[in-house]
XYZ file of N, CA, C and O in Angstrom:
884
model
N 0.845 -1.193 0.000
C 0.000 0.000 0.000
C 0.882 1.246 0.000
O 1.894 1.306 0.692
N 0.506 2.260 -0.798
C 1.252 3.508 -0.814
C 0.337 4.674 -0.457
O -0.848 4.495 -0.182
N 0.910 5.884 -0.454
C 0.140 7.065 -0.063
C -1.054 7.270 -0.981
O -2.145 7.641 -0.544
N -0.877 7.004 -2.286
C -1.975 7.159 -3.243
C -3.166 6.290 -2.851
O -4.322 6.701 -2.957
N -2.899 5.056 -2.393
C -3.981 4.155 -2.009
C -4.773 4.702 -0.828
O -5.960 4.415 -0.669
N -4.116 5.489 0.037
C -4.769 5.992 1.246
C -5.535 7.282 0.981
O -6.707 7.417 1.337
N -4.889 8.257 0.326
C -5.523 9.574 0.180
C -6.188 9.768 -1.180
O -6.958 10.704 -1.359
N -5.909 8.888 -2.132
C -6.554 8.992 -3.436
C -5.844 9.968 -4.353
O -4.851 10.591 -3.991
N -6.360 10.131 -5.578
C -5.699 10.950 -6.584
C -5.954 12.438 -6.392
O -6.930 12.843 -5.758
N -5.063 13.273 -6.965
C -5.318 14.706 -7.065
C -6.324 14.896 -8.190
O -6.127 14.405 -9.300
N -7.425 15.614 -7.902
C -8.498 15.652 -8.892
C -9.405 16.841 -8.655
O -9.357 17.494 -7.612
N -10.245 17.114 -9.649
C -11.356 18.046 -9.511
C -12.615 17.208 -9.346
O -12.892 16.335 -10.164
N -13.388 17.450 -8.281
C -14.624 16.693 -8.104
C -14.685 15.962 -6.781
O -13.680 15.820 -6.089
N -15.863 15.449 -6.440
C -16.079 14.880 -5.116
C -15.722 13.410 -4.971
O -15.654 12.907 -3.863
N -15.506 12.674 -6.070
C -15.387 11.224 -5.967
C -14.267 10.709 -6.854
O -14.217 11.022 -8.046
N -13.379 9.903 -6.271
C -12.279 9.355 -7.068
C -12.798 8.412 -8.143
O -12.254 8.355 -9.250
N -13.855 7.664 -7.854
C -14.410 6.740 -8.845
C -15.271 7.462 -9.870
O -15.184 7.205 -11.073
N -16.122 8.378 -9.392
C -17.130 8.975 -10.266
C -16.643 10.211 -11.010
O -17.297 10.648 -11.958
N -15.516 10.794 -10.576
C -14.995 11.954 -11.299
C -13.576 11.703 -11.820
O -13.345 11.772 -13.022
N -12.626 11.382 -10.948
C -11.256 11.132 -11.422
C -11.221 9.940 -12.376
O -10.657 10.015 -13.477
N -11.834 8.828 -11.973
C -11.869 7.657 -12.847
C -12.631 7.929 -14.128
O -12.241 7.477 -15.210
N -13.716 8.701 -14.016
C -14.520 9.021 -15.197
C -13.740 9.874 -16.186
O -13.811 9.668 -17.404
N -12.985 10.851 -15.681
C -12.202 11.696 -16.585
C -11.127 10.877 -17.290
O -10.856 11.071 -18.483
N -10.531 9.929 -16.573
C -9.514 9.076 -17.189
C -10.137 8.143 -18.222
O -9.509 7.827 -19.241
N -11.373 7.717 -17.973
C -12.081 6.906 -18.969
C -12.254 7.693 -20.263
O -12.028 7.177 -21.366
N -12.663 8.953 -20.136
C -12.822 9.788 -21.321
C -11.511 10.019 -22.046
O -11.443 9.964 -23.284
N -10.446 10.235 -21.284
C -9.152 10.528 -21.907
C -8.599 9.315 -22.647
O -8.061 9.438 -23.755
N -8.744 8.126 -22.058
C -8.225 6.936 -22.734
C -9.059 6.624 -23.977
O -8.531 6.176 -25.001
N -10.365 6.902 -23.932
C -11.202 6.706 -25.122
C -10.757 7.634 -26.247
O -10.700 7.233 -27.413
N -10.437 8.876 -25.908
C -9.939 9.828 -26.907
C -8.668 9.292 -27.564
O -8.509 9.343 -28.790
N -7.750 8.766 -26.743
C -6.490 8.258 -27.286
C -6.710 7.013 -28.147
O -5.995 6.786 -29.128
N -7.717 6.216 -27.805
C -8.015 5.030 -28.610
C -8.735 5.387 -29.907
O -8.737 4.595 -30.846
N -9.348 6.557 -29.967
C -9.882 7.044 -31.242
C -8.734 7.470 -32.152
O -8.804 7.319 -33.374
N -7.681 8.012 -31.540
C -6.538 8.475 -32.314
C -6.729 9.837 -32.932
O -5.982 10.231 -33.831
N -7.725 10.577 -32.444
C -8.029 11.906 -32.980
C -8.932 12.624 -31.990
O -9.467 12.011 -31.057
N -9.102 13.921 -32.200
C -10.062 14.662 -31.384
C -11.472 14.236 -31.780
O -11.807 14.232 -32.968
N -12.309 13.853 -30.826
C -13.663 13.415 -31.186
C -14.546 14.576 -31.620
O -14.447 15.679 -31.089
N -15.416 14.291 -32.595
C -16.400 15.280 -33.043
C -17.793 14.943 -32.518
O -18.621 15.835 -32.325
N -18.050 13.646 -32.293
C -19.329 13.199 -31.749
C -19.070 12.132 -30.692
O -18.165 11.309 -30.843
N -19.875 12.152 -29.644
C -19.723 11.171 -28.576
C -21.089 10.772 -28.037
O -21.932 11.628 -27.772
N -21.289 9.480 -27.914
C -22.441 8.945 -27.190
C -21.894 8.145 -26.022
O -21.097 7.221 -26.218
N -22.297 8.515 -24.809
C -21.779 7.871 -23.607
C -22.924 7.147 -22.913
O -23.899 7.777 -22.483
N -22.819 5.824 -22.839
C -23.826 5.008 -22.167
C -23.292 4.667 -20.780
O -22.203 4.098 -20.644
N -24.040 5.032 -19.757
C -23.607 4.856 -18.372
C -24.336 3.683 -17.733
O -25.547 3.512 -17.916
N -23.591 2.896 -16.954
C -24.148 1.712 -16.304
C -24.000 1.810 -14.785
O -23.096 2.480 -14.277
N -24.880 1.107 -14.077
C -24.779 0.982 -12.627
C -24.878 2.311 -11.914
O -25.709 3.166 -12.234
N -23.995 2.514 -10.932
C -24.054 3.741 -10.143
C -23.674 4.966 -10.964
O -24.097 6.082 -10.646
N -22.886 4.788 -12.020
C -22.626 5.902 -12.933
C -23.952 6.461 -13.455
O -24.158 7.670 -13.505
N -24.851 5.564 -13.860
C -26.128 5.991 -14.428
C -27.015 6.664 -13.385
O -27.813 7.548 -13.720
N -26.876 6.255 -12.132
C -27.755 6.780 -11.073
C -27.312 8.149 -10.560
O -28.153 8.973 -10.182
N -26.003 8.394 -10.524
C -25.506 9.588 -9.821
C -24.642 10.496 -10.691
O -23.961 11.377 -10.176
N -24.676 10.308 -12.011
C -23.683 10.990 -12.847
C -23.783 12.505 -12.810
O -22.765 13.200 -12.885
N -24.982 13.050 -12.656
C -25.093 14.510 -12.603
C -24.598 15.049 -11.259
O -23.827 16.009 -11.213
N -25.017 14.435 -10.183
C -24.644 14.924 -8.858
C -23.165 14.803 -8.559
O -22.589 15.652 -7.866
N -22.525 13.764 -9.084
C -21.103 13.550 -8.821
C -20.202 14.132 -9.906
O -18.981 13.995 -9.835
N -20.796 14.745 -10.910
C -19.984 15.360 -11.959
C -19.351 14.372 -12.915
O -18.395 14.705 -13.623
N -19.886 13.139 -12.955
C -19.338 12.126 -13.860
C -19.441 12.575 -15.314
O -18.524 12.351 -16.113
N -20.556 13.214 -15.657
C -20.754 13.655 -17.039
C -19.718 14.702 -17.446
O -19.080 14.597 -18.498
N -19.503 15.701 -16.584
C -18.507 16.731 -16.898
C -17.096 16.148 -16.931
O -16.252 16.573 -17.726
N -16.848 15.167 -16.062
C -15.521 14.549 -16.013
C -15.224 13.772 -17.294
O -14.121 13.863 -17.850
N -16.195 12.999 -17.773
C -15.976 12.235 -19.006
C -15.750 13.172 -20.184
O -14.833 12.963 -20.994
N -16.557 14.220 -20.283
C -16.374 15.172 -21.384
C -15.015 15.862 -21.268
O -14.318 16.058 -22.269
N -14.613 16.208 -20.051
C -13.282 16.789 -19.865
C -12.191 15.850 -20.345
O -11.227 16.262 -21.000
N -12.334 14.562 -20.026
C -11.368 13.580 -20.514
C -11.360 13.491 -22.026
O -10.302 13.376 -22.650
N -12.542 13.554 -22.638
C -12.621 13.520 -24.104
C -11.952 14.735 -24.732
O -11.494 14.679 -25.878
N -11.889 15.833 -23.983
C -11.186 17.025 -24.462
C -9.681 16.939 -24.207
O -8.929 17.824 -24.620
N -9.255 15.880 -23.503
C -7.836 15.690 -23.226
C -7.381 16.215 -21.882
O -6.180 16.248 -21.608
N -8.322 16.609 -21.006
C -7.957 17.163 -19.706
C -7.531 16.050 -18.747
O -8.073 14.945 -18.768
N -6.573 16.366 -17.865
C -6.216 15.471 -16.773
C -7.254 15.586 -15.659
O -8.039 16.540 -15.608
N -7.215 14.635 -14.726
C -8.223 14.586 -13.664
C -8.181 15.805 -12.749
O -9.182 16.140 -12.111
N -7.024 16.481 -12.665
C -6.898 17.634 -11.771
C -7.005 18.969 -12.507
O -6.703 20.019 -11.943
N -7.455 18.943 -13.744
C -7.561 20.165 -14.549
C -8.831 20.922 -14.163
O -9.943 20.395 -14.290
N -8.680 22.162 -13.706
C -9.834 22.931 -13.224
C -10.814 23.270 -14.349
O -11.969 23.620 -14.084
N -10.386 23.145 -15.596
C -11.300 23.392 -16.714
C -12.414 22.349 -16.784
O -13.406 22.541 -17.494
N -12.242 21.251 -16.043
C -13.249 20.195 -16.016
C -14.630 20.744 -15.654
O -15.657 20.283 -16.156
N -14.652 21.738 -14.782
C -15.915 22.316 -14.319
C -16.716 22.894 -15.485
O -17.947 22.841 -15.505
N -16.022 23.437 -16.475
C -16.676 24.075 -17.625
C -16.592 23.216 -18.880
O -16.672 23.730 -20.001
N -16.445 21.903 -18.708
C -16.174 21.043 -19.865
C -17.306 21.047 -20.890
O -17.053 20.963 -22.099
N -18.559 21.152 -20.448
C -19.670 21.160 -21.406
C -19.561 22.358 -22.353
O -19.675 22.222 -23.573
N -19.345 23.536 -21.768
C -19.249 24.746 -22.583
C -18.026 24.693 -23.492
O -18.089 25.089 -24.666
N -16.918 24.186 -22.967
C -15.699 24.095 -23.768
C -15.864 23.090 -24.903
O -15.353 23.298 -26.011
N -16.587 22.000 -24.639
C -16.829 21.000 -25.683
C -17.649 21.602 -26.824
O -17.338 21.404 -28.007
N -18.685 22.327 -26.476
C -19.522 22.951 -27.507
C -18.719 23.973 -28.305
O -18.873 24.091 -29.524
N -17.830 24.693 -27.615
C -16.992 25.679 -28.291
C -16.051 25.009 -29.290
O -15.718 25.571 -30.334
N -15.629 23.782 -28.966
C -14.719 23.050 -29.850
C -15.457 22.197 -30.882
O -14.835 21.491 -31.671
N -16.791 22.243 -30.856
C -17.569 21.518 -31.848
C -17.812 20.061 -31.528
O -18.163 19.276 -32.419
N -17.647 19.673 -30.265
C -17.900 18.292 -29.857
C -19.375 18.125 -29.491
O -19.865 18.735 -28.540
N -20.085 17.310 -30.258
C -21.477 16.982 -29.952
C -21.491 15.751 -29.052
O -20.789 14.779 -29.320
N -22.288 15.789 -27.993
C -22.298 14.649 -27.078
C -23.675 14.446 -26.470
O -24.480 15.380 -26.383
N -23.932 13.204 -26.080
C -25.154 12.900 -25.343
C -24.890 11.746 -24.390
O -24.019 10.895 -24.630
N -25.640 11.731 -23.291
C -25.536 10.677 -22.287
C -26.804 9.840 -22.298
O -27.910 10.364 -22.429
N -26.626 8.527 -22.152
C -27.731 7.577 -22.151
C -27.555 6.653 -20.950
O -26.434 6.227 -20.652
N -28.646 6.355 -20.264
C -28.590 5.390 -19.166
C -28.758 3.981 -19.728
O -29.718 3.701 -20.442
N -27.804 3.110 -19.408
C -27.865 1.734 -19.875
C -28.135 0.776 -18.728
O -28.105 1.156 -17.555
N -28.392 -0.473 -19.074
C -28.644 -1.504 -18.068
C -27.970 -2.797 -18.512
O -28.225 -3.288 -19.617
N -27.088 -3.327 -17.670
C -26.402 -4.576 -17.990
C -25.774 -5.142 -16.728
O -25.221 -4.397 -15.917
N -25.865 -6.454 -16.570
C -25.193 -7.130 -15.459
C -23.774 -7.544 -15.836
O -23.044 -8.104 -15.015
N -23.385 -7.256 -17.057
C -22.089 -7.710 -17.568
C -20.928 -6.907 -17.005
O -19.820 -7.422 -16.839
N -21.189 -5.615 -16.698
C -20.095 -4.708 -16.386
C -20.017 -4.360 -14.902
O -20.989 -4.486 -14.159
N -18.854 -3.879 -14.502
C -18.638 -3.291 -13.180
C -19.654 -2.154 -12.981
O -20.037 -1.479 -13.942
N -20.090 -1.892 -11.724
C -21.116 -0.856 -11.499
C -20.752 0.541 -11.998
O -21.648 1.314 -12.343
N -19.464 0.882 -12.022
C -19.050 2.204 -12.511
C -18.437 2.053 -13.902
O -17.221 2.037 -14.058
N -19.298 1.937 -14.900
C -18.813 1.652 -16.253
C -19.464 2.582 -17.265
O -20.639 2.925 -17.148
N -18.673 2.974 -18.258
C -19.178 3.780 -19.373
C -18.788 3.125 -20.692
O -17.642 2.689 -20.860
N -19.748 3.059 -21.602
C -19.459 2.665 -22.983
C -19.429 3.955 -23.794
O -20.422 4.684 -23.860
N -18.281 4.245 -24.382
C -18.066 5.534 -25.042
C -17.906 5.295 -26.542
O -16.930 4.679 -26.986
N -18.875 5.780 -27.304
C -18.841 5.664 -28.763
C -18.409 6.998 -29.345
O -19.050 8.021 -29.104
N -17.330 6.973 -30.112
C -16.745 8.214 -30.617
C -16.632 8.201 -32.134
O -16.375 7.156 -32.739
N -16.787 9.382 -32.705
C -16.505 9.608 -34.115
C -15.621 10.838 -34.238
O -15.835 11.834 -33.542
N -14.629 10.755 -35.116
C -13.782 11.900 -35.394
C -14.222 12.594 -36.667
O -14.954 12.022 -37.480
N -13.754 13.801 -36.865
C -14.153 14.562 -38.051
C -13.567 13.982 -39.330
O -14.051 14.257 -40.429
N -12.528 13.152 -39.198
C -11.905 12.552 -40.371
C -12.409 11.159 -40.692
O -11.796 10.446 -41.490
N -13.518 10.753 -40.056
C -14.084 9.436 -40.319
C -13.660 8.371 -39.332
O -14.103 7.220 -39.420
N -12.802 8.723 -38.369
C -12.390 7.753 -37.351
C -13.591 7.389 -36.473
O -14.478 8.206 -36.245
N -13.608 6.158 -35.986
C -14.649 5.779 -35.031
C -14.138 4.654 -34.143
O -13.291 3.857 -34.552
N -14.636 4.628 -32.930
C -14.292 3.561 -31.996
C -15.353 3.488 -30.918
O -16.063 4.467 -30.647
N -15.483 2.316 -30.315
C -16.346 2.124 -29.154
C -15.514 1.479 -28.062
O -14.932 0.405 -28.263
N -15.433 2.151 -26.927
C -14.577 1.709 -25.829
C -15.425 1.567 -24.571
O -16.227 2.455 -24.260
N -15.259 0.467 -23.858
C -15.938 0.273 -22.576
C -14.885 0.341 -21.479
O -13.892 -0.399 -21.512
N -15.099 1.263 -20.524
C -14.124 1.500 -19.460
C -14.837 1.466 -18.112
O -15.898 2.075 -17.948
N -14.239 0.775 -17.146
C -14.766 0.732 -15.785
C -13.858 1.532 -14.860
O -12.627 1.465 -14.973
N -14.472 2.289 -13.951
C -13.743 2.997 -12.911
C -13.759 2.111 -11.670
O -14.814 1.885 -11.072
N -12.593 1.596 -11.283
C -12.543 0.504 -10.303
C -12.138 0.945 -8.905
O -11.937 0.114 -8.021
N -12.037 2.267 -8.682
C -11.754 2.765 -7.342
C -10.453 3.530 -7.264
O -9.472 3.193 -7.933
N -10.449 4.593 -6.458
C -9.236 5.369 -6.250
C -8.751 6.108 -7.477
O -7.583 6.477 -7.562
N -9.635 6.320 -8.451
C -9.247 6.976 -9.693
C -8.701 6.030 -10.741
O -8.441 6.439 -11.874
N -8.520 4.757 -10.381
C -7.998 3.773 -11.332
C -9.093 3.320 -12.287
O -10.279 3.315 -11.946
N -8.686 2.943 -13.498
C -9.641 2.461 -14.490
C -9.187 1.131 -15.062
O -8.026 0.731 -14.918
N -10.108 0.463 -15.729
C -9.781 -0.735 -16.498
C -10.546 -0.667 -17.813
O -11.769 -0.511 -17.822
N -9.818 -0.742 -18.914
C -10.444 -0.827 -20.230
C -10.831 -2.286 -20.442
O -9.985 -3.183 -20.347
N -12.121 -2.544 -20.699
C -12.598 -3.927 -20.749
C -13.102 -4.346 -22.130
O -13.337 -5.535 -22.360
N -13.239 -3.386 -23.046
C -13.733 -3.750 -24.372
C -13.352 -2.668 -25.378
O -13.449 -1.474 -25.087
N -12.889 -3.095 -26.544
C -12.607 -2.183 -27.648
C -13.271 -2.745 -28.896
O -12.959 -3.862 -29.327
N -14.196 -1.986 -29.448
C -14.888 -2.383 -30.682
C -15.439 -3.808 -30.613
O -15.317 -4.591 -31.560
N -16.028 -4.134 -29.467
C -16.680 -5.426 -29.303
C -15.773 -6.561 -28.893
O -16.249 -7.671 -28.624
N -14.468 -6.329 -28.821
C -13.523 -7.365 -28.394
C -13.164 -7.129 -26.932
O -12.759 -6.032 -26.554
N -13.325 -8.153 -26.101
C -13.012 -8.023 -24.682
C -11.503 -7.922 -24.483
O -10.735 -8.721 -25.022
N -11.087 -6.918 -23.698
C -9.682 -6.704 -23.372
C -9.589 -6.455 -21.868
O -10.596 -6.454 -21.165
N -8.386 -6.218 -21.385
C -8.218 -5.889 -19.968
C -6.863 -5.222 -19.767
O -5.826 -5.876 -19.872
N -6.887 -3.899 -19.521
C -5.651 -3.195 -19.178
C -5.995 -1.904 -18.448
O -7.116 -1.399 -18.525
N -4.992 -1.364 -17.735
C -5.238 -0.251 -16.824
C -4.751 1.097 -17.334
O -5.103 2.129 -16.763
N -3.903 1.109 -18.367
C -3.302 2.345 -18.890
C -2.386 3.020 -17.873
O -2.185 4.227 -17.917
N -1.804 2.246 -16.965
C -0.831 2.790 -16.018
C 0.577 2.835 -16.614
O 1.441 3.542 -16.111
N 0.823 2.043 -17.652
C 2.116 2.023 -18.342
C 1.976 2.762 -19.679
O 0.879 3.122 -20.096
N 3.120 2.940 -20.357
C 3.054 3.305 -21.767
C 2.389 2.124 -22.472
O 2.891 0.999 -22.417
N 1.272 2.365 -23.097
C 0.471 1.270 -23.648
C 0.268 1.473 -25.141
O -0.204 2.526 -25.576
N 0.645 0.466 -25.906
C 0.422 0.481 -27.347
C -0.649 -0.551 -27.670
O -0.511 -1.728 -27.324
N -1.715 -0.088 -28.291
C -2.820 -0.963 -28.686
C -2.730 -1.163 -30.191
O -2.773 -0.197 -30.958
N -2.579 -2.411 -30.595
C -2.392 -2.744 -32.005
C -3.570 -3.593 -32.468
O -3.835 -4.660 -31.904
N -4.273 -3.106 -33.468
C -5.393 -3.847 -34.054
C -4.878 -4.507 -35.329
O -4.332 -3.836 -36.212
N -5.013 -5.818 -35.394
C -4.415 -6.548 -36.510
C -5.262 -7.746 -36.915
O -6.118 -8.209 -36.150
N -5.018 -8.230 -38.115
C -5.618 -9.493 -38.532
C -4.942 -10.610 -37.748
O -3.746 -10.553 -37.478
N -5.710 -11.616 -37.402
C -5.210 -12.698 -36.553
C -4.416 -13.690 -37.402
O -4.929 -14.727 -37.823
N -3.152 -13.341 -37.669
C -2.297 -14.153 -38.526
C -1.000 -14.506 -37.802
O -0.523 -13.760 -36.939
N -0.418 -15.639 -38.185
C 0.835 -16.089 -37.581
C 1.967 -15.111 -37.900
O 2.050 -14.572 -39.007
N 2.831 -14.885 -36.916
C 4.035 -14.093 -37.120
C 3.924 -12.628 -36.772
O 4.948 -11.944 -36.642
N 2.705 -12.113 -36.605
C 2.541 -10.678 -36.344
C 3.123 -10.303 -34.983
O 3.821 -9.291 -34.849
N 2.870 -11.120 -33.975
C 3.383 -10.826 -32.631
C 4.907 -10.821 -32.634
O 5.549 -9.936 -32.049
N 5.509 -11.792 -33.302
C 6.972 -11.882 -33.345
C 7.583 -10.666 -34.031
O 8.597 -10.116 -33.570
N 6.976 -10.215 -35.127
C 7.502 -9.041 -35.834
C 7.356 -7.783 -34.990
O 8.248 -6.928 -34.974
N 6.239 -7.657 -34.285
C 6.045 -6.506 -33.399
C 7.120 -6.484 -32.316
O 7.752 -5.447 -32.061
N 7.357 -7.631 -31.679
C 8.352 -7.703 -30.611
C 9.750 -7.387 -31.137
O 10.554 -6.740 -30.450
N 10.038 -7.812 -32.359
C 11.348 -7.546 -32.948
C 11.559 -6.051 -33.175
O 12.650 -5.521 -32.921
N 10.523 -5.357 -33.637
C 10.627 -3.909 -33.855
C 10.906 -3.194 -32.533
O 11.772 -2.310 -32.450
N 10.202 -3.569 -31.480
C 10.423 -2.926 -30.184
C 11.825 -3.224 -29.662
O 12.509 -2.333 -29.140
N 12.270 -4.467 -29.803
C 13.608 -4.834 -29.329
C 14.693 -4.060 -30.076
O 15.671 -3.587 -29.471
N 14.527 -3.903 -31.382
C 15.504 -3.155 -32.182
C 15.614 -1.704 -31.728
O 16.660 -1.067 -31.898
N 14.552 -1.187 -31.140
C 14.529 0.204 -30.691
C 14.697 0.338 -29.176
O 14.381 1.385 -28.605
N 15.202 -0.731 -28.549
C 15.523 -0.720 -27.116
C 14.305 -0.400 -26.244
O 14.402 0.298 -25.237
N 13.151 -0.913 -26.654
C 11.922 -0.736 -25.876
C 11.599 -2.061 -25.204
O 11.412 -3.082 -25.878
N 11.544 -2.041 -23.876
C 11.323 -3.265 -23.110
C 9.838 -3.480 -22.859
O 9.132 -2.579 -22.398
N 9.357 -4.677 -23.160
C 7.956 -5.025 -22.930
C 7.780 -5.445 -21.477
O 8.426 -6.387 -21.007
N 6.903 -4.733 -20.756
C 6.593 -5.102 -19.372
C 5.515 -6.184 -19.338
O 5.641 -7.179 -18.615
N 4.455 -5.975 -20.121
C 3.362 -6.945 -20.230
C 2.853 -6.923 -21.666
O 2.818 -5.874 -22.302
N 2.444 -8.087 -22.153
C 1.849 -8.149 -23.485
C 0.733 -9.186 -23.465
O 0.927 -10.302 -22.996
N -0.445 -8.782 -23.956
C -1.571 -9.706 -24.035
C -2.226 -9.605 -25.407
O -2.271 -8.524 -25.999
N -2.706 -10.743 -25.863
C -3.368 -10.811 -27.162
C -4.818 -11.215 -26.946
O -5.105 -12.213 -26.284
N -5.723 -10.417 -27.487
C -7.151 -10.692 -27.372
C -7.689 -10.924 -28.780
O -7.425 -10.134 -29.686
N -8.469 -12.004 -28.955
C -8.876 -12.386 -30.308
C -10.386 -12.560 -30.409
O -11.057 -12.905 -29.445
N -10.891 -12.311 -31.610
C -12.280 -12.605 -31.937
C -12.259 -13.404 -33.228
O -12.136 -12.862 -34.330
N -12.356 -14.723 -33.067
C -12.101 -15.633 -34.182
C -13.079 -15.459 -35.335
O -12.704 -15.599 -36.503
N -14.335 -15.138 -35.039
C -15.334 -15.095 -36.113
C -15.116 -13.953 -37.093
O -15.649 -13.965 -38.205
N -14.325 -12.947 -36.714
C -14.021 -11.861 -37.651
C -12.525 -11.800 -37.971
O -12.058 -10.859 -38.598
N -11.776 -12.820 -37.526
C -10.345 -12.924 -37.828
C -9.592 -11.655 -37.432
O -8.727 -11.175 -38.159
N -9.949 -11.103 -36.280
C -9.308 -9.872 -35.819
C -8.769 -10.063 -34.411
O -9.350 -10.790 -33.605
N -7.664 -9.405 -34.129
C -7.046 -9.491 -32.810
C -6.630 -8.102 -32.353
O -6.464 -7.181 -33.161
N -6.481 -7.962 -31.047
C -5.963 -6.732 -30.461
C -4.801 -7.104 -29.555
O -4.951 -7.909 -28.634
N -3.639 -6.541 -29.845
C -2.488 -6.684 -28.963
C -2.431 -5.478 -28.037
O -2.522 -4.336 -28.503
N -2.291 -5.732 -26.754
C -2.075 -4.666 -25.782
C -0.663 -4.848 -25.239
O -0.363 -5.835 -24.572
N 0.203 -3.899 -25.562
C 1.620 -4.008 -25.228
C 1.977 -2.868 -24.275
O 1.945 -1.693 -24.652
N 2.292 -3.215 -23.037
C 2.666 -2.221 -22.029
C 4.188 -2.235 -21.894
O 4.787 -3.291 -21.682
N 4.802 -1.063 -22.036
C 6.258 -0.981 -22.111
C 6.826 -0.043 -21.053
O 6.131 0.823 -20.521
N 8.122 -0.221 -20.784
C 8.806 0.636 -19.817
C 9.200 1.973 -20.426
O 9.399 2.949 -19.703
N 9.326 2.010 -21.744
C 9.702 3.240 -22.441
C 8.576 3.648 -23.393
O 7.806 2.804 -23.851
N 8.499 4.940 -23.715
C 7.480 5.370 -24.681
C 7.787 4.851 -26.082
O 8.952 4.626 -26.436
N 6.742 4.655 -26.860
C 6.878 4.217 -28.251
C 6.762 5.460 -29.131
O 5.692 6.054 -29.243
N 7.871 5.857 -29.726
C 7.917 7.104 -30.489
C 7.112 6.991 -31.781
O 6.737 5.895 -32.220
N 6.895 8.126 -32.418
C 6.174 8.133 -33.691
C 6.936 7.360 -34.761
O 6.326 6.711 -35.616
N 8.271 7.417 -34.720
C 9.069 6.661 -35.694
C 8.865 5.159 -35.513
O 8.734 4.414 -36.497
N 8.829 4.715 -34.257
C 8.615 3.292 -33.990
C 7.190 2.899 -34.368
O 6.954 1.823 -34.930
N 6.235 3.777 -34.087
C 4.855 3.508 -34.501
C 4.772 3.325 -36.013
O 4.063 2.443 -36.512
N 5.504 4.157 -36.751
C 5.502 4.050 -38.211
C 6.056 2.701 -38.660
O 5.547 2.091 -39.615
N 7.092 2.210 -37.966
C 7.652 0.891 -38.291
C 6.639 -0.216 -38.013
O 6.509 -1.165 -38.801
N 5.919 -0.095 -36.913
C 4.907 -1.099 -36.576
C 3.794 -1.129 -37.620
O 3.296 -2.199 -37.988
N 3.412 0.040 -38.111
C 2.325 0.120 -39.090
C 2.693 -0.526 -40.426
O 1.805 -0.875 -41.210
N 3.992 -0.686 -40.673
C 4.443 -1.302 -41.923
C 4.359 -2.825 -41.890
O 4.484 -3.479 -42.930
N 4.157 -3.399 -40.701
C 4.091 -4.855 -40.582
C 2.806 -5.361 -41.245
O 1.715 -4.832 -41.010
N 2.952 -6.383 -42.068
C 1.809 -6.969 -42.753
C 0.765 -7.435 -41.738
O 1.112 -8.039 -40.720
N -0.482 -7.138 -42.006
C -1.650 -7.524 -41.207
C -1.937 -6.585 -40.038
O -2.976 -6.726 -39.394
N -1.040 -5.626 -39.744
C -1.363 -4.637 -38.716
C -2.196 -3.529 -39.356
O -1.794 -2.916 -40.346
N -3.361 -3.267 -38.775
C -4.301 -2.302 -39.343
C -4.222 -0.936 -38.662
O -4.444 0.097 -39.278
N -3.935 -0.931 -37.366
C -3.937 0.335 -36.637
C -3.021 0.220 -35.424
O -2.963 -0.826 -34.775
N -2.305 1.308 -35.127
C -1.439 1.384 -33.951
C -1.831 2.632 -33.166
O -1.803 3.747 -33.698
N -2.197 2.447 -31.903
C -2.637 3.552 -31.052
C -1.818 3.543 -29.770
O -1.576 2.482 -29.187
N -1.390 4.715 -29.339
C -0.518 4.815 -28.166
C -1.216 5.605 -27.070
O -1.779 6.676 -27.317
N -1.184 5.060 -25.855
C -1.781 5.703 -24.686
C -0.663 6.078 -23.721
O 0.127 5.225 -23.310
N -0.596 7.352 -23.377
C 0.358 7.792 -22.365
C -0.121 7.327 -20.990
O -1.334 7.229 -20.755
N 0.790 7.039 -20.059
C 0.365 6.576 -18.729
C -0.569 7.584 -18.062
O -0.226 8.755 -17.914
N -1.750 7.132 -17.661
C -2.724 8.038 -17.066
C -2.342 8.449 -15.657
O -2.827 9.448 -15.143
N -1.472 7.681 -15.009
C -1.061 8.013 -13.646
C 0.091 8.994 -13.625
O 0.502 9.453 -12.571
N 0.655 9.308 -14.809
C 1.819 10.198 -14.869
C 1.420 11.634 -14.566
O 0.301 12.039 -14.794
């Protein structure tokens, strides 16, 4: 146990789960879109759906979608700032026993045609867990430098990815592969000790069968 576990995160808002965790959910969804979102539909589950206005969960998620950190005072005015930046958004109450009680499904569209659907749970103390990307179940916290690679499920892709990182002196801390066999698609979640630069990302994108490379900066940084 460390000091963070006892006193919680530095943040704007009354609740580490409902505001700090919510803002981080929005921010990681933005990074998984790979662009500034132009439209957002946020489906809230469990206690998120019951208390989102009173606890500022809605403003926190929108602040995260704008790229704000959990302690950014602009979070208070996130709705007005979103409208000023042309971000259209709406909140919907959902119902499901599948997810953690503090969960949001965030559907995003970018102005350049980008789109993604990310399901994120706020698991306490400001920590989050990404549990689904575009219908594929995943599991990661975004506490490390995290590279999310969407690829066709073919032999050799993992080995080539690891070789590129090794050539660039990037050490893999954790690596998991999540697959959906019926659509022949996989998602690699690669957590590293060093950041993955744009040059390295470009090398990864050249690997046959890799469709998209997305990088998430550590949310705890």
